[in-house]
Short mmCIF file of C-alpha atoms and ligand atoms in Angstrom, two decimals:
data_model
loop_
_atom_site.label_atom_id
_atom_site.label_comp_id
_atom_site.label_asym_id
_atom_site.label_seq_id
_atom_site.Cartn_x
_atom_site.Cartn_y
_atom_site.Cartn_z
CA MET U 481 69.17 79.95 -3.76
CA LEU U 482 71.50 81.40 -1.07
CA SER U 483 72.52 78.78 1.43
CA ILE U 484 74.83 79.44 4.38
CA ARG U 485 76.03 76.63 6.63
CA ASP U 486 78.11 76.57 9.83
CA LEU U 487 79.74 79.90 8.99
CA GLU U 488 82.53 81.16 11.23
CA ALA U 489 84.38 84.46 10.81
CA SER U 490 86.81 86.51 12.85
CA TYR U 491 88.76 89.76 12.84
CA GLY U 492 92.28 88.66 13.69
CA SER U 493 92.01 86.59 16.83
CA MET U 494 88.50 87.87 17.68
CA SER U 495 85.80 85.43 16.60
CA VAL U 496 82.63 87.20 15.47
CA LEU U 497 80.42 84.64 13.68
CA PHE U 498 79.75 81.27 15.28
CA GLY U 499 78.14 78.57 13.13
CA VAL U 500 75.71 80.81 11.25
CA GLY U 501 73.17 78.97 9.09
CA LEU U 502 70.72 80.79 6.84
CA ASP U 503 68.74 80.15 3.65
CA VAL U 504 67.16 82.67 1.32
CA ALA U 505 64.84 81.36 -1.40
CA ALA U 506 64.43 82.87 -4.87
CA GLY U 507 62.17 85.92 -4.76
CA GLU U 508 62.06 85.90 -0.96
CA THR U 509 62.66 88.89 1.33
CA LEU U 510 64.44 88.09 4.57
CA SER U 511 65.02 90.66 7.33
CA LEU U 512 68.14 90.25 9.41
CA ILE U 513 67.68 91.85 12.80
CA GLY U 514 69.88 92.11 15.88
CA SER U 515 71.37 94.73 18.15
CA ASN U 516 74.57 96.68 17.42
CA GLY U 517 77.56 94.41 17.24
CA SER U 518 75.55 91.20 16.80
CA GLY U 519 77.35 90.44 13.52
CA LYS U 520 74.94 91.47 10.76
CA SER U 521 77.45 93.57 8.79
CA THR U 522 80.13 90.94 9.29
CA LEU U 523 77.79 88.35 7.78
CA PHE U 524 77.28 90.65 4.77
CA SER U 525 81.05 91.10 4.48
CA ALA U 526 81.51 87.34 4.48
CA ILE U 527 78.80 86.79 1.86
CA THR U 528 80.25 89.48 -0.44
CA GLY U 529 83.84 88.28 -0.12
CA LEU U 530 85.08 91.32 1.80
CA LEU U 531 85.97 89.08 4.73
CA ARG U 532 87.12 85.51 4.28
CA PRO U 533 85.29 83.15 6.64
CA THR U 534 87.38 80.76 8.71
CA ALA U 535 84.91 77.88 8.32
CA GLY U 536 81.57 76.96 6.79
CA GLU U 537 79.92 77.22 3.41
CA ILE U 538 78.20 79.90 1.37
CA GLU U 539 76.51 78.66 -1.79
CA LEU U 540 74.51 80.49 -4.42
CA ASP U 541 72.42 78.09 -6.47
CA GLY U 542 74.73 75.29 -5.39
CA LEU U 543 77.93 77.13 -6.31
CA ALA U 544 80.52 77.76 -3.58
CA MET U 545 81.21 81.49 -3.04
CA ILE U 546 83.92 81.33 -0.36
CA GLY U 547 87.32 82.11 -1.82
CA LYS U 548 85.92 84.09 -4.74
CA SER U 549 86.71 87.79 -5.13
CA THR U 550 84.01 90.37 -4.47
CA SER U 551 83.75 91.17 -8.18
CA ALA U 552 83.36 87.48 -9.03
CA ILE U 553 80.62 87.23 -6.38
CA VAL U 554 78.85 90.23 -7.99
CA ASP U 555 79.19 88.44 -11.34
CA HIS U 556 77.35 85.49 -9.82
CA GLY U 557 74.53 87.77 -8.71
CA ILE U 558 75.12 88.77 -5.07
CA VAL U 559 75.11 92.58 -4.85
CA MET U 560 75.17 94.81 -1.78
CA VAL U 561 73.63 98.22 -1.12
CA PRO U 562 76.18 99.41 1.44
CA GLU U 563 75.37 101.20 4.67
CA GLY U 564 75.60 104.96 4.11
CA ARG U 565 74.82 104.62 0.38
CA LYS U 566 78.41 105.38 -0.78
CA LEU U 567 77.34 107.39 -3.84
CA PHE U 568 79.72 109.66 -5.74
CA PRO U 569 78.28 112.99 -4.56
CA SER U 570 79.39 115.19 -7.47
CA LEU U 571 78.37 112.69 -10.16
CA SER U 572 74.85 112.89 -11.53
CA VAL U 573 72.14 110.42 -10.61
CA GLU U 574 72.48 108.87 -14.06
CA GLU U 575 76.27 108.56 -13.78
CA ASN U 576 75.93 106.91 -10.37
CA LEU U 577 73.40 104.46 -11.77
CA LEU U 578 75.56 103.64 -14.78
CA LEU U 579 78.49 102.83 -12.48
CA GLY U 580 76.38 99.96 -11.17
CA ALA U 581 76.45 98.41 -14.62
CA TYR U 582 80.24 98.17 -14.53
CA CYS U 583 80.06 94.53 -13.39
CA LYS U 584 76.76 93.91 -15.11
CA ARG U 585 75.43 90.39 -15.44
CA PRO U 586 73.13 89.78 -18.37
CA GLY U 587 69.55 90.53 -17.35
CA GLU U 588 66.53 92.77 -17.45
CA TRP U 589 67.73 95.79 -15.49
CA SER U 590 68.74 98.89 -17.42
CA LEU U 591 68.90 102.62 -16.76
CA ASP U 592 65.39 103.04 -18.18
CA ARG U 593 63.99 100.22 -16.08
CA VAL U 594 65.51 101.65 -12.88
CA LEU U 595 64.07 105.08 -13.71
CA ASP U 596 60.67 103.50 -14.44
CA THR U 597 60.83 101.63 -11.14
CA PHE U 598 61.77 104.76 -9.18
CA PRO U 599 60.03 107.49 -11.24
CA VAL U 600 60.97 110.17 -8.70
CA LEU U 601 64.53 109.87 -10.07
CA LYS U 602 63.54 110.58 -13.68
CA ASP U 603 63.44 114.37 -13.38
CA LEU U 604 66.51 114.32 -11.15
CA ARG U 605 68.70 112.20 -13.42
CA ARG U 606 71.04 115.05 -14.45
CA ARG U 607 71.43 116.47 -10.94
CA PRO U 608 74.46 115.68 -8.79
CA SER U 609 73.45 112.99 -6.33
CA GLN U 610 74.44 115.26 -3.42
CA ALA U 611 71.56 117.59 -4.39
CA LEU U 612 68.98 114.87 -3.68
CA SER U 613 67.16 114.21 -0.43
CA GLY U 614 68.38 111.32 1.70
CA GLY U 615 65.52 109.08 0.62
CA GLN U 616 66.11 109.86 -3.05
CA GLN U 617 69.82 109.15 -2.63
CA GLN U 618 68.98 105.80 -1.08
CA LEU U 619 66.86 104.94 -4.12
CA VAL U 620 69.86 105.79 -6.32
CA ALA U 621 71.97 103.40 -4.24
CA VAL U 622 69.37 100.64 -4.65
CA GLY U 623 69.04 101.46 -8.36
CA ARG U 624 72.81 101.31 -8.83
CA ALA U 625 72.83 97.83 -7.28
CA LEU U 626 69.95 96.72 -9.52
CA MET U 627 71.93 97.84 -12.59
CA ALA U 628 74.22 94.84 -11.95
CA ASN U 629 71.22 92.51 -12.44
CA PRO U 630 71.44 90.81 -9.04
CA LYS U 631 69.84 87.54 -8.08
CA ILE U 632 70.02 88.66 -4.49
CA LEU U 633 70.36 92.15 -3.05
CA LEU U 634 71.85 92.66 0.42
CA CYS U 635 70.62 95.99 1.85
CA ASP U 636 72.50 97.31 4.88
CA GLU U 637 70.34 99.69 6.95
CA LEU U 638 68.47 101.46 4.17
CA SER U 639 66.65 103.70 6.64
CA LEU U 640 69.73 104.83 8.59
CA GLY U 641 69.68 108.61 9.13
CA LEU U 642 66.50 109.14 7.10
CA SER U 643 63.39 111.04 8.15
CA PRO U 644 60.22 108.96 8.60
CA SER U 645 58.82 110.28 5.32
CA ALA U 646 62.06 109.43 3.47
CA VAL U 647 61.92 105.91 4.92
CA GLU U 648 58.43 105.57 3.45
CA VAL U 649 59.76 106.70 0.04
CA VAL U 650 62.55 104.11 0.14
CA TYR U 651 60.37 101.19 1.19
CA ALA U 652 57.66 102.14 -1.33
CA GLY U 653 60.40 101.95 -3.98
CA LEU U 654 61.64 98.65 -2.60
CA GLN U 655 58.14 97.21 -2.84
CA LYS U 656 58.50 97.40 -6.63
CA VAL U 657 61.77 95.47 -6.43
CA LYS U 658 60.06 92.81 -4.29
CA GLU U 659 57.57 92.28 -7.10
CA THR U 660 60.43 91.14 -9.35
CA LYS U 661 62.41 87.90 -9.10
CA VAL U 662 65.16 89.51 -7.00
CA SER U 663 65.67 88.12 -3.48
CA LEU U 664 66.31 90.65 -0.74
CA VAL U 665 68.10 90.51 2.58
CA LEU U 666 67.37 93.60 4.64
CA VAL U 667 69.34 94.66 7.69
CA GLU U 668 66.93 96.95 9.48
CA GLN U 669 67.10 98.35 13.03
CA ASP U 670 63.38 99.06 13.25
CA ILE U 671 61.94 95.64 14.12
CA ALA U 672 58.35 96.54 13.21
CA ARG U 673 59.53 97.74 9.82
CA ALA U 674 61.76 94.70 9.37
CA LEU U 675 58.80 92.36 9.94
CA LYS U 676 56.44 94.41 7.78
CA GLU U 677 58.80 94.37 4.80
CA SER U 678 59.81 90.71 4.82
CA ASP U 679 58.53 87.18 4.30
CA ARG U 680 60.86 85.78 6.96
CA PHE U 681 63.20 87.14 9.61
CA ALA U 682 66.37 85.94 11.28
CA CYS U 683 67.57 87.42 14.55
CA MET U 684 71.29 87.52 15.37
CA ARG U 685 72.88 87.88 18.77
CA HIS U 686 76.55 87.56 19.67
CA GLY U 687 77.38 86.22 16.21
CA ARG U 688 74.70 83.53 16.15
CA ILE U 689 71.28 83.21 14.56
CA VAL U 690 69.16 82.82 17.68
CA LEU U 691 65.69 82.88 16.13
CA GLN U 692 64.22 82.50 12.65
CA GLY U 693 60.64 82.45 11.46
CA LYS U 694 57.90 83.82 9.27
CA SER U 695 57.42 87.57 9.63
CA LEU U 696 53.64 87.54 9.42
CA ASN U 697 52.19 87.22 12.93
CA ALA U 698 55.68 86.75 14.41
CA ASP U 699 55.68 86.56 18.22
CA ARG U 700 57.06 89.94 19.36
CA THR U 701 57.91 88.73 22.87
CA GLU U 702 59.90 85.84 21.46
CA ILE U 703 61.72 88.24 19.13
CA SER U 704 62.39 90.67 21.94
CA ASN U 705 63.85 87.87 24.08
CA ALA U 706 66.04 86.72 21.19
CA TYR U 707 67.13 90.26 20.37
CA PHE U 708 68.02 91.40 23.88
CA GLY U 709 68.63 88.05 25.52
CA GLY U 710 65.91 86.39 27.58
CA SER U 711 65.90 85.65 31.30
CA HIS U 712 67.41 82.22 30.57
CA ASP U 713 70.73 83.87 29.56
N1 LIG W 343 86.72 95.80 10.96
C1 LIG W 343 86.58 95.28 12.19
N2 LIG W 343 87.66 94.97 12.93
C2 LIG W 343 87.52 94.43 14.17
N3 LIG W 343 86.32 94.15 14.75
C3 LIG W 343 85.21 94.45 14.06
C4 LIG W 343 85.27 95.03 12.74
N4 LIG W 343 84.01 95.20 12.30
C5 LIG W 343 83.19 94.76 13.28
N5 LIG W 343 83.91 94.30 14.33
C6 LIG W 343 83.37 93.71 15.56
O1 LIG W 343 82.62 92.57 15.17
C7 LIG W 343 81.44 92.46 15.95
C8 LIG W 343 80.24 92.42 15.02
O2 LIG W 343 80.14 93.70 14.38
P1 LIG W 343 79.16 93.97 13.16
O3 LIG W 343 79.50 95.32 12.63
O4 LIG W 343 79.17 92.82 12.25
O5 LIG W 343 77.75 94.02 13.91
P2 LIG W 343 76.38 94.61 13.41
O6 LIG W 343 75.33 93.67 13.90
O7 LIG W 343 76.44 94.88 11.96
O8 LIG W 343 76.31 95.98 14.21
P3 LIG W 343 75.76 97.43 13.76
O9 LIG W 343 74.28 97.30 13.80
O10 LIG W 343 76.30 98.32 14.82
O11 LIG W 343 76.31 97.71 12.40
C9 LIG W 343 81.45 93.62 16.92
O12 LIG W 343 81.99 93.17 18.13
C10 LIG W 343 82.38 94.62 16.26
O13 LIG W 343 83.01 95.42 17.23
#
């Protein structure tokens, strides 16, 4: 479904991604892990058209995405839940969700379906989003992205700044999304959580994918070496 090959990207003269290759299958959840500055957000920016790669290929179902505008990429089904949620704080939950339908592809997601998927939001739908807890706000951000009927959802640090109980609320909600046909790519700092929530993981370091594998029974020492750099570095 999503296929990335030999991707290079830079900010001005500073190269940041070096030959990144990654595949995400339909319905699959992939966790992207890596320390601060390893290039995870830059990869998301490249996939969503916010940053134009200098080389390589990004294809969704065989269709080239590089060179398309962000809104065209959303139209094709790649939607991001941005770091920090980026809700409109004074707008109601419902209004925030409806904004996600602005670039709506045809599909099954609707306001009612989002509220059925995240029932905690039902009674809160008329409240300003700023009146919600952090975990509830994060569900609104995920729900807003679902309103566009994505094929693949890129989630940038859903648990950032949330209490442990709020993190549980968010990932319990995400479980329902995983049961649908939507593919997920999760950037998650908590490695144990990243492995628990995904079918496969990819670890980035210094702008490269240095390890990929199945999340179930993944070798934690191998991941730790990839994440921090092993003794061979
Ligand atoms: N807008 C920008 N302009 C210049 N350099 C940038 C910009 N954004 C990121 N960088 C640099 O690109 C590199 C990769 O950063 P990126 O934000 O992609 O990493 P990350 O893995 O997402 O990190 P974090 O977990 O801290 O968000 C870093 O060296 C960072 O300083």
